[in-house]
Short mmCIF file of C-alpha atoms in Angstrom, two decimals:
data_model
loop_
_atom_site.label_atom_id
_atom_site.label_comp_id
_atom_site.label_asym_id
_atom_site.label_seq_id
_atom_site.Cartn_x
_atom_site.Cartn_y
_atom_site.Cartn_z
CA MET C 1 163.56 39.31 36.41
CA ASP C 2 160.47 41.54 34.87
CA LEU C 3 157.75 42.54 36.76
CA LYS C 4 153.47 42.22 35.07
CA VAL C 5 151.27 44.32 36.21
CA GLU C 6 147.26 42.52 35.83
CA PRO C 7 144.66 44.99 34.43
CA MET C 8 142.33 45.92 37.28
CA ASP C 9 139.25 47.45 36.82
CA ILE C 10 138.93 50.68 38.59
CA ASP C 11 135.59 52.80 39.03
CA TYR C 12 136.82 56.30 37.14
CA ASP C 13 133.49 57.61 37.66
CA GLN C 14 132.85 58.57 41.29
CA PRO C 15 130.62 61.56 42.53
CA PRO C 16 132.61 64.72 43.61
CA PRO C 17 131.84 65.35 47.27
CA LEU C 18 129.34 68.37 46.72
CA GLN C 19 127.39 66.22 44.69
CA VAL C 20 127.04 63.57 47.45
CA PHE C 21 126.21 66.28 49.84
CA ALA C 22 123.73 67.66 47.56
CA HIS C 23 121.94 64.35 47.74
CA THR C 24 122.48 63.70 51.87
CA SER C 25 121.49 67.21 52.98
CA THR C 26 118.13 68.45 54.43
CA LEU C 27 118.52 71.76 52.59
CA HIS C 28 115.69 71.25 50.06
CA GLY C 29 116.36 71.84 46.45
CA ILE C 30 119.80 71.77 45.72
CA SER C 31 119.61 67.85 45.27
CA HIS C 32 117.95 68.21 42.43
CA ILE C 33 120.43 71.26 41.07
CA PHE C 34 123.73 69.21 41.95
CA SER C 35 121.80 65.99 40.24
CA TYR C 36 124.24 62.78 38.96
CA GLU C 37 122.56 63.83 35.63
CA LYS C 38 123.91 66.18 32.86
CA ILE C 39 122.57 69.74 33.34
CA THR C 40 119.19 69.94 32.02
CA ALA C 41 116.86 72.46 31.41
CA LYS C 42 114.64 71.06 34.56
CA CYS C 43 118.59 71.69 36.96
CA CYS C 44 118.43 75.25 35.27
CA LEU C 45 114.93 75.56 36.65
CA TRP C 46 115.90 74.63 40.12
CA VAL C 47 118.87 76.69 40.34
CA VAL C 48 116.06 79.78 39.66
CA PHE C 49 113.79 78.55 42.50
CA PHE C 50 116.30 78.06 44.57
CA LEU C 51 117.68 81.52 44.21
CA SER C 52 114.72 83.20 44.44
CA SER C 53 113.81 81.68 47.48
CA LEU C 54 116.86 82.45 49.02
CA THR C 55 116.69 86.02 47.95
CA PHE C 56 113.15 86.18 49.50
CA LEU C 57 114.34 84.75 52.63
CA MET C 58 117.29 87.35 52.96
CA TYR C 59 115.06 90.01 52.49
CA VAL C 60 112.27 88.63 55.28
CA CYS C 61 115.62 88.00 57.82
CA VAL C 62 117.09 91.47 57.21
CA ASP C 63 113.22 93.27 57.61
CA ARG C 64 113.22 91.27 60.71
CA ILE C 65 116.64 91.87 62.22
CA GLN C 66 115.50 95.81 61.19
CA PHE C 67 112.14 95.27 63.31
CA TYR C 68 113.91 93.89 66.03
CA LEU C 69 116.39 96.69 66.52
CA GLU C 70 113.55 98.88 66.73
CA TYR C 71 112.81 97.74 70.05
CA PRO C 72 109.04 97.60 69.92
CA HIS C 73 107.09 97.58 72.91
CA VAL C 74 103.11 96.94 73.61
CA THR C 75 101.14 98.45 76.72
CA LYS C 76 99.54 96.61 78.50
CA LEU C 77 96.17 97.41 80.41
CA ASP C 78 94.68 95.69 82.66
CA GLU C 79 92.16 96.29 86.73
CA ILE C 80 92.27 93.92 89.21
CA THR C 81 90.06 93.81 92.31
CA THR C 82 91.75 94.09 95.94
CA PRO C 83 90.19 93.64 99.35
CA ILE C 84 92.15 96.45 100.83
CA MET C 85 94.13 99.65 99.59
CA VAL C 86 96.69 101.94 100.79
CA PHE C 87 94.66 105.22 101.29
CA PRO C 88 96.79 108.11 99.04
CA ALA C 89 98.05 111.02 100.87
CA VAL C 90 96.74 114.18 100.57
CA THR C 91 98.47 117.60 100.74
CA ILE C 92 96.65 120.94 101.08
CA CYS C 93 97.75 124.72 100.58
CA ASN C 94 96.17 127.56 101.49
CA LEU C 95 96.40 129.93 98.34
CA ASN C 96 97.62 132.67 100.98
CA SER C 97 101.04 131.41 102.59
CA ILE C 98 101.10 134.48 104.31
CA ARG C 99 98.54 135.28 107.67
CA PHE C 100 98.57 139.16 107.75
CA SER C 101 97.55 139.39 111.83
CA ARG C 102 100.76 137.42 112.13
CA ILE C 103 103.05 139.58 110.53
CA THR C 104 105.14 141.62 112.99
CA ARG C 105 106.99 144.91 112.67
CA ASN C 106 110.26 143.17 112.55
CA ASP C 107 108.71 140.65 110.02
CA LEU C 108 107.45 143.94 107.88
CA TYR C 109 110.85 145.87 108.59
CA HIS C 110 112.40 142.50 106.64
CA ALA C 111 109.89 141.26 104.39
CA GLY C 112 107.67 144.46 103.40
CA GLU C 113 108.90 145.07 99.93
CA LEU C 114 109.01 140.90 99.38
CA LEU C 115 105.08 140.79 100.20
CA ALA C 116 104.82 144.24 98.45
CA LEU C 117 103.38 146.25 101.45
CA LEU C 118 105.87 148.35 101.91
CA ASN C 119 108.50 150.19 99.30
CA SER C 120 112.81 150.53 98.94
CA ARG C 121 111.88 153.06 101.48
CA HIS C 122 110.16 151.12 103.34
CA GLU C 123 106.90 153.24 103.42
CA ILE C 124 103.02 151.91 102.76
CA ARG C 125 102.59 151.30 98.79
CA ASP C 126 99.18 152.55 96.87
CA THR C 127 98.02 153.99 100.41
CA HIS C 128 94.58 154.52 97.89
CA LEU C 129 93.87 150.90 98.03
CA VAL C 130 94.08 149.69 101.42
CA GLU C 131 91.22 149.77 103.30
CA GLU C 132 90.77 151.71 106.92
CA SER C 133 90.83 148.86 108.75
CA VAL C 134 94.10 147.51 107.48
CA MET C 135 95.52 150.40 107.09
CA GLU C 136 95.16 151.42 110.87
CA VAL C 137 97.24 148.26 111.35
CA LEU C 138 99.73 148.29 108.73
CA LYS C 139 100.56 152.06 109.78
CA SER C 140 101.00 150.96 113.58
CA LYS C 141 103.68 148.18 112.47
CA ALA C 142 105.00 150.31 109.81
CA ASP C 143 106.39 153.04 112.07
CA PHE C 144 109.90 151.96 112.50
CA ARG C 145 111.27 155.50 114.28
CA SER C 146 113.49 154.50 117.20
CA PHE C 147 113.41 150.69 115.52
CA LYS C 148 115.91 147.96 115.98
CA PRO C 149 115.70 145.02 114.17
CA ARG C 150 116.73 142.04 114.98
CA PRO C 151 117.66 138.55 112.76
CA PHE C 152 114.98 137.43 110.78
CA ASN C 153 114.69 133.76 109.07
CA MET C 154 112.56 133.01 106.71
CA TRP C 155 111.91 129.67 107.70
CA ASP C 156 110.96 131.20 110.85
CA PHE C 157 109.04 133.74 109.35
CA TYR C 158 107.09 131.56 106.90
CA ASN C 159 106.50 128.91 109.58
CA ARG C 160 104.40 131.50 112.27
CA THR C 161 103.05 133.61 109.78
CA GLY C 162 101.49 130.69 107.84
CA HIS C 163 97.81 129.37 108.05
CA ASP C 164 97.63 126.69 111.28
CA ILE C 165 95.74 123.05 110.48
CA LYS C 166 94.16 124.03 114.20
CA ASP C 167 92.28 127.46 113.14
CA MET C 168 91.70 125.85 109.40
CA LEU C 169 90.58 122.58 110.24
CA LEU C 170 86.32 123.11 111.41
CA SER C 171 85.60 119.37 110.82
CA CYS C 172 87.63 115.57 109.94
CA GLN C 173 86.12 112.41 109.22
CA PHE C 174 88.26 109.23 107.99
CA ARG C 175 85.36 105.97 106.84
CA GLY C 176 83.31 107.48 109.01
CA TRP C 177 85.82 108.22 112.18
CA PRO C 178 87.02 111.21 113.63
CA CYS C 179 90.40 112.87 112.69
CA ARG C 180 92.28 115.78 114.25
CA PRO C 181 95.04 118.07 113.56
CA GLU C 182 97.28 116.10 114.84
CA ASP C 183 97.23 113.76 111.85
CA PHE C 184 97.95 116.78 109.56
CA SER C 185 101.93 116.67 108.81
CA VAL C 186 103.51 120.00 107.87
CA VAL C 187 105.32 120.03 104.83
CA PHE C 188 106.87 123.33 103.06
CA THR C 189 106.12 124.06 99.56
CA ARG C 190 106.12 127.09 97.47
CA TYR C 191 102.88 127.63 98.74
CA GLY C 192 104.45 128.11 102.17
CA LYS C 193 103.31 125.94 105.09
CA CYS C 194 100.98 123.30 104.44
CA TYR C 195 99.89 119.67 105.57
CA THR C 196 99.65 116.39 104.52
CA PHE C 197 96.68 113.75 105.72
CA ASN C 198 98.45 109.98 105.72
CA SER C 199 101.81 110.98 105.06
CA GLY C 200 103.04 107.62 106.49
CA ASN C 201 105.94 109.50 107.73
CA THR C 202 104.44 108.71 111.85
CA GLY C 203 103.65 105.36 110.92
CA ALA C 204 102.03 102.89 108.47
CA PRO C 205 99.66 104.76 106.14
CA LEU C 206 95.60 104.35 106.30
CA VAL C 207 94.21 101.87 103.87
CA SER C 208 90.14 101.93 102.70
CA VAL C 209 88.29 98.72 102.55
CA LYS C 210 85.24 100.02 100.83
CA GLY C 211 85.14 102.00 97.85
CA GLY C 212 82.42 105.25 97.53
CA MET C 213 81.34 108.54 99.44
CA GLY C 214 82.16 108.30 103.33
CA ASN C 215 84.89 105.69 102.84
CA GLY C 216 87.62 107.94 102.45
CA LEU C 217 88.60 111.58 103.90
CA GLU C 218 85.63 114.11 104.06
CA ILE C 219 87.02 117.38 106.10
CA MET C 220 85.41 120.92 106.19
CA LEU C 221 88.20 124.01 106.13
CA ASP C 222 88.09 127.64 106.67
CA ILE C 223 90.13 129.27 104.55
CA GLN C 224 90.01 132.58 106.48
CA GLN C 225 89.95 134.80 103.63
CA ASP C 226 90.13 137.72 106.22
CA GLU C 227 93.76 136.56 106.59
CA TYR C 228 94.12 137.30 103.53
CA LEU C 229 97.38 139.97 102.52
CA PRO C 230 96.17 142.70 100.78
CA VAL C 231 97.14 143.04 96.95
CA TRP C 232 99.06 146.04 95.87
CA GLY C 233 101.17 144.82 93.61
CA GLU C 234 101.61 140.92 91.96
CA THR C 235 104.36 139.14 93.22
CA ASP C 236 105.18 135.34 93.96
CA ASP C 237 103.72 135.46 97.66
CA SER C 238 100.48 137.29 96.72
CA SER C 239 97.01 135.62 95.46
CA PHE C 240 94.32 137.02 93.18
CA GLU C 241 92.58 133.07 94.36
CA ALA C 242 90.56 132.21 97.32
CA GLY C 243 90.64 128.47 98.21
CA ILE C 244 92.86 126.16 98.44
CA LYS C 245 95.40 123.90 96.83
CA VAL C 246 95.39 120.07 96.65
CA GLN C 247 97.85 117.45 95.56
CA ILE C 248 96.61 113.54 95.52
CA HIS C 249 100.21 111.32 95.63
CA SER C 250 101.81 108.20 96.94
CA GLN C 251 103.25 108.15 100.36
CA ASP C 252 106.75 108.07 98.33
CA GLU C 253 106.39 110.91 96.30
CA PRO C 254 107.47 114.38 97.98
CA PRO C 255 104.42 117.14 97.13
CA PHE C 256 105.08 119.56 94.13
CA ILE C 257 101.81 121.03 93.97
CA ASP C 258 102.37 124.02 92.81
CA GLN C 259 102.54 122.25 89.53
CA LEU C 260 100.54 119.07 90.04
CA GLY C 261 97.56 120.20 92.08
CA PHE C 262 94.34 121.22 91.36
CA GLY C 263 92.55 124.11 93.14
CA VAL C 264 89.01 123.59 95.51
CA ALA C 265 86.63 127.00 96.32
CA PRO C 266 84.83 128.21 99.36
CA GLY C 267 81.91 128.04 98.69
CA PHE C 268 81.41 124.35 97.03
CA GLN C 269 81.39 120.88 98.07
CA THR C 270 84.25 118.86 95.84
CA PHE C 271 83.93 115.47 95.41
CA VAL C 272 87.33 113.41 94.28
CA SER C 273 86.92 109.91 93.05
CA CYS C 274 90.25 108.64 92.63
CA GLN C 275 91.56 105.23 91.12
CA GLU C 276 94.84 103.55 91.64
CA GLN C 277 97.25 103.42 88.24
CA ARG C 278 100.26 101.43 88.63
CA LEU C 279 102.64 102.37 85.43
CA MET C 280 105.15 99.96 85.04
CA TYR C 281 107.63 101.09 81.94
CA LEU C 282 110.70 99.79 80.25
CA PRO C 283 114.63 100.54 80.70
CA ALA C 284 116.78 101.54 77.48
CA PRO C 285 116.54 100.48 74.35
CA TRP C 286 112.71 99.68 74.57
CA GLY C 287 112.02 102.84 76.48
CA SER C 288 113.04 105.69 78.36
CA CYS C 289 112.33 105.08 82.41
CA LYS C 290 115.47 105.38 85.26
CA SER C 291 115.62 102.15 86.20
CA THR C 292 118.88 103.03 88.24
CA PRO C 293 118.94 103.65 92.08
CA PRO C 294 118.44 107.44 92.99
CA SER C 295 120.95 109.83 93.78
CA SER C 296 119.45 112.23 95.22
CA ASP C 297 120.86 112.85 98.95
CA TYR C 298 117.10 114.08 100.36
CA PHE C 299 114.82 111.33 98.69
CA LYS C 300 115.43 107.85 99.19
CA ALA C 301 112.60 106.78 96.52
CA TYR C 302 112.91 107.87 93.19
CA SER C 303 109.98 110.09 91.57
CA ILE C 304 109.58 112.94 89.20
CA SER C 305 108.90 115.35 92.12
CA ALA C 306 112.19 114.03 93.79
CA CYS C 307 114.21 114.89 91.21
CA ARG C 308 112.30 118.19 90.09
CA THR C 309 112.89 119.04 93.68
CA ASP C 310 116.34 118.13 94.19
CA CYS C 311 117.29 119.69 90.44
CA GLU C 312 115.68 122.98 91.35
CA THR C 313 117.90 122.95 94.68
CA ARG C 314 120.60 122.69 93.44
CA TYR C 315 120.25 125.23 90.46
CA LEU C 316 119.23 127.78 93.53
CA VAL C 317 122.33 126.93 95.35
CA GLU C 318 124.49 126.95 92.38
CA ASN C 319 122.93 130.67 91.59
CA CYS C 320 122.08 132.28 94.70
CA ASN C 321 123.84 130.63 97.13
CA CYS C 322 120.91 130.03 99.12
CA ARG C 323 117.75 127.72 98.91
CA MET C 324 114.18 128.40 99.37
CA VAL C 325 112.04 127.50 102.22
CA HIS C 326 110.61 124.59 100.97
CA MET C 327 113.65 123.44 99.82
CA PRO C 328 115.94 120.07 101.36
CA GLY C 329 119.63 120.15 102.49
CA ASP C 330 122.06 122.30 104.85
CA ALA C 331 122.50 125.73 102.76
CA GLN C 332 121.32 128.73 104.54
CA TYR C 333 118.16 130.19 103.92
CA CYS C 334 117.57 132.84 101.17
CA THR C 335 117.28 136.49 102.97
CA PRO C 336 113.89 137.88 101.72
CA VAL C 337 116.07 140.73 99.72
CA LEU C 338 117.72 137.22 97.96
CA TYR C 339 114.18 135.56 97.17
CA LYS C 340 112.85 139.08 95.45
CA GLU C 341 116.12 139.90 92.88
CA CYS C 342 117.42 135.89 92.62
CA ALA C 343 115.77 132.91 94.39
CA HIS C 344 112.26 133.47 92.85
CA PRO C 345 113.32 134.69 89.33
CA ALA C 346 115.96 132.35 88.95
CA LEU C 347 113.28 129.38 89.63
CA ASP C 348 110.85 130.99 87.62
CA PHE C 349 113.28 131.11 84.36
CA LEU C 350 114.08 127.59 85.66
CA VAL C 351 110.63 126.32 85.33
CA GLU C 352 109.24 128.35 82.04
CA ARG C 353 112.51 128.03 79.97
CA ASP C 354 115.94 126.28 81.13
CA SER C 355 114.18 122.60 80.77
CA ASP C 356 117.61 120.86 79.52
CA TYR C 357 118.71 121.58 83.34
CA CYS C 358 116.57 119.72 84.95
CA SER C 359 116.03 117.26 82.63
CA CYS C 360 113.86 114.19 84.81
CA GLU C 361 113.83 110.80 83.63
CA THR C 362 110.21 108.96 83.82
CA PRO C 363 110.42 106.03 87.02
CA CYS C 364 110.47 102.79 86.13
CA ASN C 365 107.33 102.38 88.23
CA ILE C 366 105.44 104.84 89.34
CA THR C 367 101.80 104.91 91.11
CA ARG C 368 99.51 107.59 90.66
CA TYR C 369 95.62 108.65 90.83
CA SER C 370 93.51 109.74 88.09
CA LYS C 371 90.97 111.95 89.43
CA GLU C 372 87.15 112.87 88.60
CA LEU C 373 85.61 115.67 90.57
CA SER C 374 81.96 117.21 91.11
CA PHE C 375 81.09 119.74 93.28
CA VAL C 376 78.02 120.90 94.77
CA LYS C 377 77.23 124.51 96.23
CA ILE C 378 77.65 125.10 99.87
CA PRO C 379 75.90 125.67 102.51
CA SER C 380 72.75 125.74 101.34
CA LYS C 381 69.99 128.50 102.23
CA ALA C 382 68.77 126.31 105.02
CA SER C 383 72.06 125.09 106.32
CA VAL C 384 73.66 128.77 106.42
CA LYS C 385 72.07 130.00 109.40
CA TYR C 386 72.95 126.52 111.39
CA LEU C 387 76.65 127.07 110.42
CA ALA C 388 77.04 130.50 111.42
CA LYS C 389 75.70 129.47 114.50
CA LYS C 390 78.00 126.57 115.31
CA TYR C 391 81.08 128.43 114.37
CA SER C 392 79.94 131.77 115.51
CA LYS C 393 80.72 133.03 112.66
CA SER C 394 78.36 135.35 110.17
CA GLU C 395 76.55 134.21 107.10
CA LYS C 396 78.60 136.08 105.47
CA TYR C 397 81.92 134.55 106.34
CA ILE C 398 80.61 131.00 106.18
CA THR C 399 79.24 131.47 102.73
CA GLU C 400 82.61 133.10 101.73
CA ASN C 401 85.29 131.10 103.58
CA VAL C 402 83.92 127.31 104.00
CA LEU C 403 84.73 124.18 101.64
CA VAL C 404 84.35 120.75 101.98
CA LEU C 405 87.03 118.52 100.56
CA ASP C 406 85.56 114.30 100.06
CA VAL C 407 88.15 112.42 98.34
CA PHE C 408 87.38 108.86 97.94
CA PHE C 409 88.58 105.62 96.40
CA GLU C 410 85.77 104.60 93.24
CA ALA C 411 86.09 101.10 93.57
CA LEU C 412 88.39 98.84 95.52
CA ASN C 413 90.48 98.25 92.21
CA TYR C 414 93.75 99.49 90.53
CA GLU C 415 94.47 100.24 86.83
CA THR C 416 97.98 98.20 86.27
CA ILE C 417 99.66 100.14 82.53
CA GLU C 418 102.30 97.62 81.80
CA GLN C 419 104.90 97.86 78.99
CA ARG C 420 105.91 94.89 77.24
CA LYS C 421 108.39 93.90 75.02
CA ALA C 422 107.10 93.71 71.98
CA TYR C 423 109.67 91.37 69.77
CA GLU C 424 112.37 89.50 71.96
CA VAL C 425 115.26 87.39 70.38
CA ALA C 426 112.82 84.10 70.88
CA GLY C 427 110.68 85.63 68.10
CA LEU C 428 113.54 86.82 65.96
CA LEU C 429 114.80 82.97 65.54
CA GLY C 430 111.15 81.56 65.72
CA ASP C 431 110.59 83.72 62.66
CA ILE C 432 113.78 83.39 60.85
CA GLY C 433 113.49 79.86 61.74
CA GLY C 434 109.91 80.01 60.02
CA GLN C 435 111.18 81.22 57.06
CA MET C 436 114.25 79.07 56.28
CA GLY C 437 111.80 75.89 56.80
CA LEU C 438 109.11 78.11 54.18
CA PHE C 439 111.59 78.94 51.80
CA ILE C 440 114.68 76.48 51.62
CA GLY C 441 113.15 73.65 53.61
CA ALA C 442 115.74 74.45 56.19
CA SER C 443 116.64 74.92 59.87
CA ILE C 444 119.65 75.17 62.55
CA LEU C 445 120.72 71.53 61.84
CA THR C 446 120.97 72.16 58.19
CA ILE C 447 123.34 74.66 58.71
CA LEU C 448 125.27 72.97 60.98
CA GLU C 449 125.46 70.58 58.10
CA LEU C 450 127.07 73.47 55.85
CA PHE C 451 129.51 73.94 58.22
CA ASP C 452 130.19 70.64 58.10
CA TYR C 453 130.65 69.86 55.11
CA LEU C 454 132.68 72.85 54.60
CA TYR C 455 135.33 72.29 57.61
CA GLU C 456 136.10 68.73 56.84
CA VAL C 457 136.37 69.26 53.00
CA ARG C 458 138.37 72.91 53.07
CA PHE C 459 140.15 72.11 55.62
CA ILE C 460 140.74 68.27 56.92
CA THR C 461 140.31 66.91 53.24
CA ASN C 462 142.82 69.59 52.16
CA LEU C 463 145.51 68.89 54.49
CA TYR C 464 145.36 65.04 55.27
CA GLY C 465 144.98 64.29 51.66
CA CYS C 466 147.80 66.18 50.42
CA PHE C 467 149.68 64.73 52.86
CA VAL C 468 148.53 60.50 52.83
CA ILE C 469 147.95 60.76 48.86
CA ASN C 470 151.53 62.42 48.31
CA ILE C 471 153.47 59.63 50.41
CA SER C 472 151.11 56.76 49.02
CA LEU C 473 151.94 58.07 45.26
CA ARG C 474 155.70 58.70 46.13
CA ILE C 475 155.83 54.92 47.52
CA CYS C 476 153.83 53.50 44.23
CA GLU C 477 156.40 55.39 42.09
CA VAL C 478 159.39 54.76 43.71
CA ALA C 479 157.73 51.06 43.18
CA ILE C 480 156.25 50.79 39.83
CA HIS C 481 157.17 53.51 38.45
CA GLN C 482 159.14 52.30 35.87
CA ASN C 483 157.10 49.30 34.96
CA LEU C 484 153.38 51.03 34.97
CA LEU C 485 154.50 54.06 33.83
CA LEU C 486 156.01 51.79 30.43
CA HIS C 487 153.02 49.75 29.87
CA TYR C 488 149.87 51.43 31.24
CA PRO C 489 150.98 55.70 30.78
CA SER C 490 147.15 57.13 30.41
CA GLN C 491 146.14 54.90 32.85
CA TYR C 492 148.57 56.23 35.72
CA VAL C 493 147.81 59.60 34.79
CA LYS C 494 143.96 58.97 34.98
CA LEU C 495 143.97 57.37 38.28
CA LYS C 496 145.76 60.35 39.60
CA TYR C 497 143.20 62.52 38.62
CA THR C 498 140.58 60.72 39.70
CA THR C 499 141.97 60.38 42.81
CA ILE C 500 142.32 64.72 43.29
CA GLN C 501 138.50 64.53 42.18
CA MET C 502 137.20 62.11 45.04
CA PHE C 503 139.34 63.73 47.74
CA GLY C 504 138.65 67.59 46.60
CA VAL C 505 141.80 68.62 46.69
CA ASN C 506 144.46 70.82 45.29
CA LYS C 507 146.67 69.49 42.03
CA SER C 508 149.51 71.11 43.18
CA CYS C 509 149.79 68.62 46.05
CA PHE C 510 151.14 65.87 43.65
CA TYR C 511 153.78 68.06 42.29
#
C-alpha cells in the first residue's frame, strides 16, 4: 500500500526570535536596527546612533560610580534658638603652681632642685637674683644641718602648696546670685591645682535662661603675685607670666588647659562672649570621626582631651614607670627626680614631636564654645582706693593682682555644624536610571526583559528544543521518511532548518 502525501502550505519566512524581541522590547532604537526589512542606510544610521548613545551612557555611569566611591559629604550650618541652655564648665588655673610661703623644709629638700631654687648640692642658686626678704626665708628653710628628711609625695605637695580658691576668690556671682568657693571643684592639670566651676560632678549642671552680660559667671580674683616662686632659671614649674589660664568646655570633657586655655591678665576685666557649637561628623568612609565607644579606663565619654590625657598617661607609665599628678590611673606618682629627668622631658617630646603615638580621632559629636574676648582696665583711678580699703590691700597690690572674668552666652541659641552624605545609593541609582532613560530609553524593567530573553532563548529553548524536536523528527523519520524523502526531499530539508531558525537551537541537535 502506497502512502500519498498531499502538498501543504508552510510559512517558511517566520522571523527569528531576536527580531521578535527587538520589536516587542521597551529598549528604544533596536526595533529600527533589527527591522523586518533588508539592511538599509537607515538601519546603519540607527546602529551608529544606538552605539553612540550606549557609549555616552557607559561614560556617565562610570563617572557617577567613581564619584560615589569618593564618598563625598557636605556641611550644613544652622542656628537654633532655645529657651534654656546648659552653662559650660569653666576651669581656672593660676599660672603659678606653687605658693612660696607654703613650701616646707622637707619640700625644699626633695623638690628644691626641681623648682630651680637649689642646686644638686642643696645650696641656694644665684643668690644675687634673690630679694632680701625672700633670701631670709629661703636661708632658714634651706638649712639642712641635722635635718632628717621625711617621706615625700608629689600629689600631697601640689595639693598643699597650690593656690587656694578661698584665698583667690574675692567675689563671685552667677546670674546675679552669689556663689561660693564650695561651688568650685578641684582638678589637677599641668599647672598644678586648678578649679572648675559648674563641673557637674556634684549634681545637675547650672543653666542660663537669658543671654548677655550679667546672665553668666562673674568672678573677681586675686592672683597673689607675692606668693609666686622666684624665677632663677627656666623650669616646667616656673612662670614668667602673671595671671590665670581659663578653659571653657563641656561637662563631659576633661580640661586640657595647658594647650586649649586662654590667658587672663591682672589689671583687666575680661569679657568672654560664648556661643555653643554642636558639631556632628560622619564616620568612615565619608569622614574620619570615631563612632565606637571609648576604650579608656579613666573616662566615660570619648573626647580629644580625654584621649590625649589617656595617651600621655600610658606614655609616661611605659617610659618612666610613674605618672604625673594630673594623670588618672593607679600607677605611682613620679618623684621630683623622675619629674625632672624623665616625666617633663618625655611629655614635652610627646607633645612637640611624637604626634604618631597619640593619634586621637575626632569624635562624631562635639560640643565646643566659640569665644569673643574684650577687655577694660581695672581698677579705675576712682575705684582703686575703695578696693584697697575693702580688701585691706595697697593700691599697688590691687593694680598688680586683681582681675575680673565675666563669662556669658551671647544669646540663647546654638550653632549646629553637621556633615551629611552628599551622594548615597539612592542618588547613584537615580542618576544612572535617568541617564539610561535619556540615552537609550531604558529602565530597570528593560534590563529584566533582556535577562528574560537570554534566559529563555539560550537555556530553556536550547535544552527543551533539542529534546522535543529530536524526538519529533525521529518519529517523523520512522513514519514517513521513505515516502517523504522519496517524493519531497528539498522541502524536508528546508522544513528542518526553518524549525531550527524558529527555536534558536543548534543544528547539532538534529544529528
